[in-house]
Short mmCIF file of C-alpha atoms and ligand atoms in Angstrom, two decimals:
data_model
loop_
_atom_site.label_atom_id
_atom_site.label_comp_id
_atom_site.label_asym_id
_atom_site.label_seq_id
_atom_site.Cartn_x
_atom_site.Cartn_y
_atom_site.Cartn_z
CA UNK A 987 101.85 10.96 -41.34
CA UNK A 988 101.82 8.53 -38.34
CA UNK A 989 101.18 4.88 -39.46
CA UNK A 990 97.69 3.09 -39.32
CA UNK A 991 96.51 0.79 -37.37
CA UNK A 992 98.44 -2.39 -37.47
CA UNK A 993 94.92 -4.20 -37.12
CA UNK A 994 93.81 -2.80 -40.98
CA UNK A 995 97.39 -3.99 -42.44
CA UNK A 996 96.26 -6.81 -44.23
CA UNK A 997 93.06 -5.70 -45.42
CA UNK A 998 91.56 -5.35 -48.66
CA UNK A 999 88.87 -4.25 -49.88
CA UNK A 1000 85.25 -6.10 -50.40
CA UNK A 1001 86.07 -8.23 -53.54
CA UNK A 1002 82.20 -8.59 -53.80
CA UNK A 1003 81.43 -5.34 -53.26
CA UNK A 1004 84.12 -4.18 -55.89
CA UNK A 1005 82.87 -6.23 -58.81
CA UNK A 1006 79.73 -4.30 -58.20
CA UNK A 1007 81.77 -1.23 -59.28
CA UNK A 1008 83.34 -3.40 -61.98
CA UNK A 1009 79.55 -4.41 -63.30
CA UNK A 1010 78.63 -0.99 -63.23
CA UNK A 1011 81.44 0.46 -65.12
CA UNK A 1012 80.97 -1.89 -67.90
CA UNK A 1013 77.10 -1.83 -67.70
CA UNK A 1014 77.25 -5.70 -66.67
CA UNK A 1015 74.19 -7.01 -65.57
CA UNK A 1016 75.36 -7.26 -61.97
CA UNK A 1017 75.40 -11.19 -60.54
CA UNK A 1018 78.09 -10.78 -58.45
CA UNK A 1019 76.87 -8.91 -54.90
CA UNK A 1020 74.09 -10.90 -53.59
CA UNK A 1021 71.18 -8.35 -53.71
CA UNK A 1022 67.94 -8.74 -55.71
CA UNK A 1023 66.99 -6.17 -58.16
CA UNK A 1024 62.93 -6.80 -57.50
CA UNK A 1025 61.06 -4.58 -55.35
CA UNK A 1026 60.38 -5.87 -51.75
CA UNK A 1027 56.43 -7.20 -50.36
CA UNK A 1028 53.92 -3.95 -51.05
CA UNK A 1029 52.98 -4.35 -47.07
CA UNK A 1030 55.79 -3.20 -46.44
CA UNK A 1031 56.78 -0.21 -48.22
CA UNK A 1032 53.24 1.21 -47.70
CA UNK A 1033 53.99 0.43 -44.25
CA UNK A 1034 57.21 2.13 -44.75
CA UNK A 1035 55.23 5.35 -46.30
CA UNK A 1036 53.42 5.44 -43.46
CA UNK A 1037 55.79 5.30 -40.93
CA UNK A 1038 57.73 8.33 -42.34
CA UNK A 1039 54.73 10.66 -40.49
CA UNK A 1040 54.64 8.67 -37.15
CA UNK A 1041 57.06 9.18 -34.51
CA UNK A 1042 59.77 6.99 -35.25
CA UNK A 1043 62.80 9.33 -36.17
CA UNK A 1044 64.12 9.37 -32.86
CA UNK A 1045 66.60 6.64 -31.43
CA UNK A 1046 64.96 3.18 -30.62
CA UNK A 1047 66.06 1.34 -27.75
CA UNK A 1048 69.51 0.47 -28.31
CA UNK A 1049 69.25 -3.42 -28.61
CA UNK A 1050 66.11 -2.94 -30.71
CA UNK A 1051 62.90 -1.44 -30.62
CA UNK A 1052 60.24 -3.47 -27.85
CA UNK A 1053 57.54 -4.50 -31.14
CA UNK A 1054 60.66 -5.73 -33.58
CA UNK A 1055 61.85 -7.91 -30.71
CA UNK A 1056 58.52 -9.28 -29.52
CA UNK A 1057 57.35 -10.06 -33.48
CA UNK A 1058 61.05 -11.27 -33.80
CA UNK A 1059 60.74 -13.58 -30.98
CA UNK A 1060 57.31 -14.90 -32.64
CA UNK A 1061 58.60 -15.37 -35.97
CA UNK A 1062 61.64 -17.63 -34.47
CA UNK A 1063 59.47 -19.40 -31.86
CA UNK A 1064 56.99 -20.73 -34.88
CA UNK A 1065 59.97 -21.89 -37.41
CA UNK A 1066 62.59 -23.53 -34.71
CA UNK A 1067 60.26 -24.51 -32.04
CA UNK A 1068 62.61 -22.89 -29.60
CA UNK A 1069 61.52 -20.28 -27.27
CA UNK A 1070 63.31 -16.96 -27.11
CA UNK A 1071 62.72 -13.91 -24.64
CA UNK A 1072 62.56 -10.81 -26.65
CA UNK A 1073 63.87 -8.81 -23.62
CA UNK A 1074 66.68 -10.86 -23.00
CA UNK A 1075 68.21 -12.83 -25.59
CA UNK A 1076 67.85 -10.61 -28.60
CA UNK A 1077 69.79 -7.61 -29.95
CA UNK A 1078 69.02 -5.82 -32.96
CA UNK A 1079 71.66 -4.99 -35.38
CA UNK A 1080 73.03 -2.93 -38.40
CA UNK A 1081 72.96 -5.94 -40.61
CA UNK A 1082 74.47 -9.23 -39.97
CA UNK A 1083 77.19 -8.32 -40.76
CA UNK A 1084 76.90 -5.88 -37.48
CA UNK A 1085 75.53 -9.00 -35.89
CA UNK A 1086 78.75 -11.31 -36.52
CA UNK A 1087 80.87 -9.01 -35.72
CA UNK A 1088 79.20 -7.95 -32.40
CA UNK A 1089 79.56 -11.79 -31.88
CA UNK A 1090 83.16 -11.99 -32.80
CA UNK A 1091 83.63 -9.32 -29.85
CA UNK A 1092 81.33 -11.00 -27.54
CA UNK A 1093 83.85 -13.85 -27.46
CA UNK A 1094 86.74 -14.07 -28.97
CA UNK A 1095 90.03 -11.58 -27.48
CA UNK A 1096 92.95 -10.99 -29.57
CA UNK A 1097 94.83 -14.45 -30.14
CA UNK A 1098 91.99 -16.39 -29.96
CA UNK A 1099 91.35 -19.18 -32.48
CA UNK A 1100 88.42 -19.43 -34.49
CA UNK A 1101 86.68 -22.12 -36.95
CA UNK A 1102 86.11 -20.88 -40.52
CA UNK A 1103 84.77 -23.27 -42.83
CA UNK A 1104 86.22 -22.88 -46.52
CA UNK A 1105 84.58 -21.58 -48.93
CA UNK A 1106 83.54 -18.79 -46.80
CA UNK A 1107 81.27 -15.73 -46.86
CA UNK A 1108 84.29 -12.93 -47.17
CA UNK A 1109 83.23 -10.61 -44.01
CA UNK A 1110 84.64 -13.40 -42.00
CA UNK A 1111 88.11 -12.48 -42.65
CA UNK A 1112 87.61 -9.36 -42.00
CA UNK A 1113 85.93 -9.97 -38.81
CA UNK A 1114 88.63 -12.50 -37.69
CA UNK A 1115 90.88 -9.44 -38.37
CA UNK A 1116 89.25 -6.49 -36.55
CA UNK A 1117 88.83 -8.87 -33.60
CA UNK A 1118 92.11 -10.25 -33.41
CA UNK A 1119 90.65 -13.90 -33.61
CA UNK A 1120 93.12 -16.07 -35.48
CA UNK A 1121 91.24 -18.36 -38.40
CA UNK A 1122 91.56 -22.08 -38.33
CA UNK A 1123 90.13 -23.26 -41.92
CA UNK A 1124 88.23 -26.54 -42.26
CA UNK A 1125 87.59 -27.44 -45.85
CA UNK A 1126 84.11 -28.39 -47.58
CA UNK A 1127 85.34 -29.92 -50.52
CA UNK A 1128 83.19 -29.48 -53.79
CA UNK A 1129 81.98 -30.84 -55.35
CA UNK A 1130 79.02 -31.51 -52.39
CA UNK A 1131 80.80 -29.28 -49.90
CA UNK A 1132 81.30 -31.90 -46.90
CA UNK A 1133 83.74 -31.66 -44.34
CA UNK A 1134 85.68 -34.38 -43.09
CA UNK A 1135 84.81 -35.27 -39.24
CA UNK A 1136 88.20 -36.00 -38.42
CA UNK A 1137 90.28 -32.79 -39.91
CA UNK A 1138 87.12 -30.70 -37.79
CA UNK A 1139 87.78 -32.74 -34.63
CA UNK A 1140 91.79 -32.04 -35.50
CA UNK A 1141 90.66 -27.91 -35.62
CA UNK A 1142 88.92 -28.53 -32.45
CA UNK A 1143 91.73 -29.80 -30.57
CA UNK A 1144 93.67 -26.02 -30.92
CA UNK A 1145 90.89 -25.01 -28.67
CA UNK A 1146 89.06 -22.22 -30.74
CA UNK A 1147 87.02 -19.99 -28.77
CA UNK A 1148 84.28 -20.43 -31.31
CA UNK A 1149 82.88 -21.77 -34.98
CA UNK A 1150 81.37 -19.51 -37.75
CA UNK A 1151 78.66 -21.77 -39.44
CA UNK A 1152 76.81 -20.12 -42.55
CA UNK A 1153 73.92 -22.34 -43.13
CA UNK A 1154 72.84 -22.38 -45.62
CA UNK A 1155 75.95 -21.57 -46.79
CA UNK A 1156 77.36 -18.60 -49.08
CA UNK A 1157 79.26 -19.36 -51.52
CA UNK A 1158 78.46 -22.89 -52.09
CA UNK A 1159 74.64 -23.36 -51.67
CA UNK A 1160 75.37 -26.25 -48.90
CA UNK A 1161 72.38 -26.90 -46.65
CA UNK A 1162 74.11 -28.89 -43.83
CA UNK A 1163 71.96 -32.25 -42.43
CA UNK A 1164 71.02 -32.62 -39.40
CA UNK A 1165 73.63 -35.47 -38.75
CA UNK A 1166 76.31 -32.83 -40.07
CA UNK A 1167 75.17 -30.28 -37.52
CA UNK A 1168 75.20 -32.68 -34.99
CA UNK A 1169 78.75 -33.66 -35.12
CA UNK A 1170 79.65 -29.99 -35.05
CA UNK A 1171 77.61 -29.43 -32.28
CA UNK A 1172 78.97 -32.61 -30.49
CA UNK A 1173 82.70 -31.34 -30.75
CA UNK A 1174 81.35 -27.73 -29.70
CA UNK A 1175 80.24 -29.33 -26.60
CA UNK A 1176 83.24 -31.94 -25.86
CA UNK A 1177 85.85 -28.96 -26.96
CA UNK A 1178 83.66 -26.22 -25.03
CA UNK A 1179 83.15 -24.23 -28.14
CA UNK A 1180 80.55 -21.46 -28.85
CA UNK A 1181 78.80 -21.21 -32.44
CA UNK A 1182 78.32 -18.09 -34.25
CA UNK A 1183 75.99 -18.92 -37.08
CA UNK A 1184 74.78 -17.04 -40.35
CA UNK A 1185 71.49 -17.84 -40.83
CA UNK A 1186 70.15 -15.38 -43.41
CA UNK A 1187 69.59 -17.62 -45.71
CA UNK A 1188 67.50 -19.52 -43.62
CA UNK A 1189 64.06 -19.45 -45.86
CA UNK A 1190 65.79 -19.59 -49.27
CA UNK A 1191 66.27 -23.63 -49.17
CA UNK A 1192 65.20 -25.60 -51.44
CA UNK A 1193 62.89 -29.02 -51.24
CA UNK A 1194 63.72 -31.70 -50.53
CA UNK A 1195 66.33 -29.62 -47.83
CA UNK A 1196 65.12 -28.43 -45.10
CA UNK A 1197 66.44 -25.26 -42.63
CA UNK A 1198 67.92 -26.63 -39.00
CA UNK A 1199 68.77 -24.22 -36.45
CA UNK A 1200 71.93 -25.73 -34.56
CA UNK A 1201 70.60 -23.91 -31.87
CA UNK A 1202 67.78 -26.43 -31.91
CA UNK A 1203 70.13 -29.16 -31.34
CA UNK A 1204 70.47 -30.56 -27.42
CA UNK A 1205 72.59 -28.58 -25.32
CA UNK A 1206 73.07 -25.59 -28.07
CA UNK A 1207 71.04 -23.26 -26.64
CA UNK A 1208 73.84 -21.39 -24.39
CA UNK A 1209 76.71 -21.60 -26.96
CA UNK A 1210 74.60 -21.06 -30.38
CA UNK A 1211 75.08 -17.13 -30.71
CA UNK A 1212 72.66 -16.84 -34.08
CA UNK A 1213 73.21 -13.88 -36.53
CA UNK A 1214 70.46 -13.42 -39.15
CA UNK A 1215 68.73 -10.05 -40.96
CA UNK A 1216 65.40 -9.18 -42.97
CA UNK A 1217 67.70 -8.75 -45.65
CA UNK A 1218 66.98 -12.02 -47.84
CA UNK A 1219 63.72 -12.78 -46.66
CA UNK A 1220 62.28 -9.61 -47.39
CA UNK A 1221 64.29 -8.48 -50.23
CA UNK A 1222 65.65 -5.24 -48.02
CA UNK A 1223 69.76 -5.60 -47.81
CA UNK A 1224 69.60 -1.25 -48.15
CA UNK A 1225 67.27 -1.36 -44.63
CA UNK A 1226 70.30 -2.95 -42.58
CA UNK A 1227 68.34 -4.79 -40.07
CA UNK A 1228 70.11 -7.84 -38.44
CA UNK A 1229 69.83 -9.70 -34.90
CA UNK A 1230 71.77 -11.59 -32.66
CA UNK A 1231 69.66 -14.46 -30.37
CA UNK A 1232 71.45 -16.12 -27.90
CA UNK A 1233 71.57 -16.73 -24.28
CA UNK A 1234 70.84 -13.98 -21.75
CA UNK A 1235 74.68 -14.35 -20.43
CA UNK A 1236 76.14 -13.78 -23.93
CA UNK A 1237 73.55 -11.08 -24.79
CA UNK A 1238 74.00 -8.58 -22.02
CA UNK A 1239 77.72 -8.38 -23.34
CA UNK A 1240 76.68 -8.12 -26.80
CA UNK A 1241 74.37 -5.87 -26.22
CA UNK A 1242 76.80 -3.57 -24.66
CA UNK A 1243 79.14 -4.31 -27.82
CA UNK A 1244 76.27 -3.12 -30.06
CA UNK A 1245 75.48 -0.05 -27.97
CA UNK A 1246 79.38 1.22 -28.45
CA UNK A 1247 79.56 0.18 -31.98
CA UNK A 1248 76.12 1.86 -33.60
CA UNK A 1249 73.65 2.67 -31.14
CA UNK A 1250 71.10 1.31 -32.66
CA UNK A 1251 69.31 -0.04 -36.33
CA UNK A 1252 67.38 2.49 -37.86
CA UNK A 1253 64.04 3.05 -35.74
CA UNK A 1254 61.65 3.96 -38.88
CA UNK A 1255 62.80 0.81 -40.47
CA UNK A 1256 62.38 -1.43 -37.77
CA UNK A 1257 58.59 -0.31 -36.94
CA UNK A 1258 58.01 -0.75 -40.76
CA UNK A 1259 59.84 -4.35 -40.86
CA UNK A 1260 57.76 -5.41 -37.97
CA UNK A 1261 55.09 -5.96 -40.72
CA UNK A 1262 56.81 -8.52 -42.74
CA UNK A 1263 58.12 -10.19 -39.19
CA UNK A 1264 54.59 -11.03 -38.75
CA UNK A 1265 53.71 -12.17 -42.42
CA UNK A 1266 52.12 -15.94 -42.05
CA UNK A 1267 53.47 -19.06 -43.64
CA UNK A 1268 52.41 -18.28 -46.91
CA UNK A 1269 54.51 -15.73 -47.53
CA UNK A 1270 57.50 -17.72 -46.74
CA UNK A 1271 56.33 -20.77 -48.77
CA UNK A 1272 56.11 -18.16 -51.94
CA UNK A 1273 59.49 -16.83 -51.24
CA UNK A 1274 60.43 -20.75 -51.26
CA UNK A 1275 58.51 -21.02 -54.71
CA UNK A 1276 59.46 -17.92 -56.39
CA UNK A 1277 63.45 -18.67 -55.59
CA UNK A 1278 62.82 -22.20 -56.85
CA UNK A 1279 62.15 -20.49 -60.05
CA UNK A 1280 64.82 -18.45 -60.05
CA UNK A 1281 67.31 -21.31 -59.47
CA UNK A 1282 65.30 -23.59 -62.26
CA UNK A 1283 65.51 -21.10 -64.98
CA UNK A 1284 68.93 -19.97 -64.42
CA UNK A 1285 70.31 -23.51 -64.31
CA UNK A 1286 68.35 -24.73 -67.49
CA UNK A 1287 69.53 -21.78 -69.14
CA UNK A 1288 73.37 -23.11 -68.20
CA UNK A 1289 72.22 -26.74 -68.89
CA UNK A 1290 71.24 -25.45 -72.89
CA UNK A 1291 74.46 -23.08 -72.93
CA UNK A 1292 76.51 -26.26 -71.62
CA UNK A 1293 77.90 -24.40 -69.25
CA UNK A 1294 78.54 -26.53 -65.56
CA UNK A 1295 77.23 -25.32 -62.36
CA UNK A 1296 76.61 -26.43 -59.02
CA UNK A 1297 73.01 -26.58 -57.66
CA UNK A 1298 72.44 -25.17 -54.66
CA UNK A 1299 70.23 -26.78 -52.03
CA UNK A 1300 69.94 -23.27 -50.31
CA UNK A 1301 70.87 -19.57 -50.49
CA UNK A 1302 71.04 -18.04 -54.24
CA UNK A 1303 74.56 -18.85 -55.60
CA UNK A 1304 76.04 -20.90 -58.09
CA UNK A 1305 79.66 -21.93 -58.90
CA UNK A 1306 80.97 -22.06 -62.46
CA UNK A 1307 83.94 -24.16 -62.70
CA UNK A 1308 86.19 -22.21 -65.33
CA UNK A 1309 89.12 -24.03 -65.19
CA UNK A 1310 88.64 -25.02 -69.12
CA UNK A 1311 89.60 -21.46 -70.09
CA UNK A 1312 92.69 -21.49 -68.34
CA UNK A 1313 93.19 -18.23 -66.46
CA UNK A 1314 95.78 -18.06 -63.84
CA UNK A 1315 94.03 -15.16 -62.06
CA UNK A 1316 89.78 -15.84 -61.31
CA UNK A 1317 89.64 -12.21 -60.86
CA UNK A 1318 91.66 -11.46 -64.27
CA UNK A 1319 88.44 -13.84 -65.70
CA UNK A 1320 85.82 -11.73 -63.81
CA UNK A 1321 86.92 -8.27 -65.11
CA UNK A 1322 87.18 -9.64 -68.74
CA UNK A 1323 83.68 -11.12 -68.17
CA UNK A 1324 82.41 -7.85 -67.39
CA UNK A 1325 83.68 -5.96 -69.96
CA UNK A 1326 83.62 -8.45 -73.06
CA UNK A 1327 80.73 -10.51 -71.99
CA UNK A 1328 78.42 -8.17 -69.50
CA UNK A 1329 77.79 -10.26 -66.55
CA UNK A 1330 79.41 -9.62 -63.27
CA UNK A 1331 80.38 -12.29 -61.08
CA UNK A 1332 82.62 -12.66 -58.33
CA UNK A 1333 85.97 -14.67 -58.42
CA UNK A 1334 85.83 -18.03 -56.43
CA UNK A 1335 89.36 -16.93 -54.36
CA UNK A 1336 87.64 -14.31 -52.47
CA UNK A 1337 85.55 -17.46 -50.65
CA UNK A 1338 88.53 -20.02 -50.59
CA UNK A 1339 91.28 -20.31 -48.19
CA UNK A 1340 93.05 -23.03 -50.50
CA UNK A 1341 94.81 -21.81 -53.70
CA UNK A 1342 91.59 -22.12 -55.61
CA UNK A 1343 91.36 -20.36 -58.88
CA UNK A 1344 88.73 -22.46 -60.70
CA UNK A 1345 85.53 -20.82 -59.84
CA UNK A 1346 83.43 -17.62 -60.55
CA UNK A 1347 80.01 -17.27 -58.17
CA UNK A 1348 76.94 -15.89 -60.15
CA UNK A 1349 73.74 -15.19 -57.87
CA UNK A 1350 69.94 -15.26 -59.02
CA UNK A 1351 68.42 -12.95 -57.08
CA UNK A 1352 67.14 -10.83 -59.70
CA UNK A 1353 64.01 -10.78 -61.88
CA UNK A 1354 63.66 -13.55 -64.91
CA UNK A 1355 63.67 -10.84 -67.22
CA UNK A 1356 67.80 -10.09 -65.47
CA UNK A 1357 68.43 -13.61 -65.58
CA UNK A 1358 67.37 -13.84 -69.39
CA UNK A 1359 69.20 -11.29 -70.38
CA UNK A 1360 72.40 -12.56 -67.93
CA UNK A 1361 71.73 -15.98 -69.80
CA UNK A 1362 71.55 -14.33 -73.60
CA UNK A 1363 74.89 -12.58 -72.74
CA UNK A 1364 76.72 -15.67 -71.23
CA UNK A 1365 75.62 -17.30 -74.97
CA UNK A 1366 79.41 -16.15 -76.25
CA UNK A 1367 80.97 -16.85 -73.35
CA UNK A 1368 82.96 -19.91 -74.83
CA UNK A 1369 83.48 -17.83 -77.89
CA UNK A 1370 85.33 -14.09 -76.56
CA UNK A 1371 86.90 -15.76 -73.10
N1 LIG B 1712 75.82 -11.47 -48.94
C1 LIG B 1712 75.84 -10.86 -50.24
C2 LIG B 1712 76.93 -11.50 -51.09
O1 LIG B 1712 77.59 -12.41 -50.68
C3 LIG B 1712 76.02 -9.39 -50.17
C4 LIG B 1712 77.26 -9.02 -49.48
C5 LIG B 1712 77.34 -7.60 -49.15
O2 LIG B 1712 77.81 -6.87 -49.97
N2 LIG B 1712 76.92 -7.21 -47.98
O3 LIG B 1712 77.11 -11.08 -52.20
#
């Protein structure tokens, strides 16, 4: 058999997405992939019903159907207070993760250096991979996840072609300030940088933080390329609908990128999802409030079992620091915890580029009813681990 591709090589397979198997074999209640286990808004799967005898099982336009884009443009227009021309500086996408990766081509050639922040949201090595980019890792060191300004401005000086910035951020819950953002955005400009940002976390933040687009900040409007999805915000990862907004220059490349990678998100869920894009504020301020629940109950439940945590200020995860029971492997901890405790989680190396082994990421995107039970299991966690 002739040899693969050289580009695949190092490659591995979803560590998340495998302790989902894991959980499943072992009938874990699942906390490691980031998905919630609640059903999403009624308005939308009746609108979803509905649309299933319409005339929406053809293609849509490739960079997204007209109504998505214009209720797209809407929705971003009233939370940023930036101005975006559905026509022209939007593409619809398979995902985000379709989204970064369309970005990662849009920009970056084999060779080319790219910013990662550590802990990171896995896809990006992958994506740094299949695009040839090489990674440059800054650190956030826990246990509040800031970055030094200097060892960023040292990063800077290899020239990257661009930054990945997941805010709020996956794995660690960081919500960065506006004065953070602006001295990324400062060495973006001075270093001639473009930012690819994940923003699908962007209305799971929790008070007192508040969601900044970067591409908000002065002179970020032609080098912010933002990635986001419906995925969070409307509980519907299985739909697959993400979006890159950026400047018209950047978007009539990455539209092309899309068009050769997957045509085009699925047309009968983007005329259903236009419904949700055009939910009013008080659907996101219940989002905000049910989360906020979420996150309470789970880490009271910790508090009582005296187990320690970080608390997120966005996004749904939580690091457990399990350095007291002396593993040597995270993910040797993780498939013991599935089997002998029954809660999956995901091992803390698949997010770090440093030789960290002392953390296990949970998620609470699930029912109270899944987090009780999670919580009643975790009980003898001490005891069998
Ligand atoms: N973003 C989610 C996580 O980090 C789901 C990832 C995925 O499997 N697409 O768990």
């Amino acid at each position: 058999m002739p040899g693969l591709s050289k580009r695949t090589a190092d490659f591995t397979d979803s560590v998340i997405r495998r302790m989902t198997r894991i959980s499943n074999k072992f009938g874990a209640v699942n906390l490691s992939q980031g998905f919630p286990d609640f059903a999403p808004p009624d308005a939308l799967t009746t609108r979803l019903a509905q649309v299933a005898n319409e005339d929406f099982h053809q293609y849509s336009i490739t960079w997204g159907a007209q109504n998505f884009r214009e209720a797209l443009a809407e929705k971003y227009e009233h939370f940023s207070g930036q101005k975006v021309d559905p026509n022209g500086e939007i593409v619809v996408t398979c995902g985000s993760t379709e989204a970064m990766m369309a970005a990662m081509m849009t920009v970056a050639d084999p060779g080319d250096k790219v910013i990662v922040f550590s802990p990171f949201y896995e896809n990006y090595g992958a994506d740094t991979i299949l695009s040839g980019a090489v990674p440059i890792y800054v650190p956030l060191v826990p246990p509040d996840f800031t970055f030094d300004a200097d060892l960023l401005e040292e990063a800077f000086r290899q020239h990257p072609k661009a930054l990945i910035l997941c805010n709020p951020s996956n794995p660690c819950g960081k919500v960065f300030l506006y004065d953070e953002l602006k001295t990324i955005a400062d060495l973006a400009v001075k270093y001639d940088t473009f930012i690819i940002t994940d923003e699908v976390y962007e209305h799971i933040v929790y008070r007192p933080y508040e969601h900044t687009y970067i591409a908000t900040l002065p002179g970020m409007r032609e080098r912010v390329i933002q990635c986001s999805s419906l995925s969070k915000t409307y509980s519907v990862t299985g739909w697959r609908l993400g979006y890159i907004i950026a400047a018209p220059e950047i978007i009539d490349t990455a539209k092309k990128v899309h068009d050769f990678l997957t045509v085009g998100a699925a047309a009968p869920l983007q005329e259903a999802a236009v419904t949700g894009l055009k939910f009013g504020d008080e659907y996101y301020e219940m989002l905000r409030e049910e989360y906020t629940a979420k996150r309470d109950l789970f880490l009271k439940g910790l508090d009582d079992l005296g187990i320690a945590h970080t608390v997120p200020q966005g996004a749904y995860y939580i690091l457990l620091d399990i350095s007291e029971y002396g593993y040597e492997s995270d993910l040797d901890f993780c498939e013991k915890l599935a089997e002998r405790v029954g809660v999956g989680a995901v091992p803390g190396s698949s997010f770090f580029r440093e030789p960290e082994n002392r953390y296990i990421r949970l998620h609470f995107a699930k029912k109270e009813e899944t987090l009780n039970e999670a919580l009643c299991r975790l009980e003898k966690m001490k005891k069998v681990m």
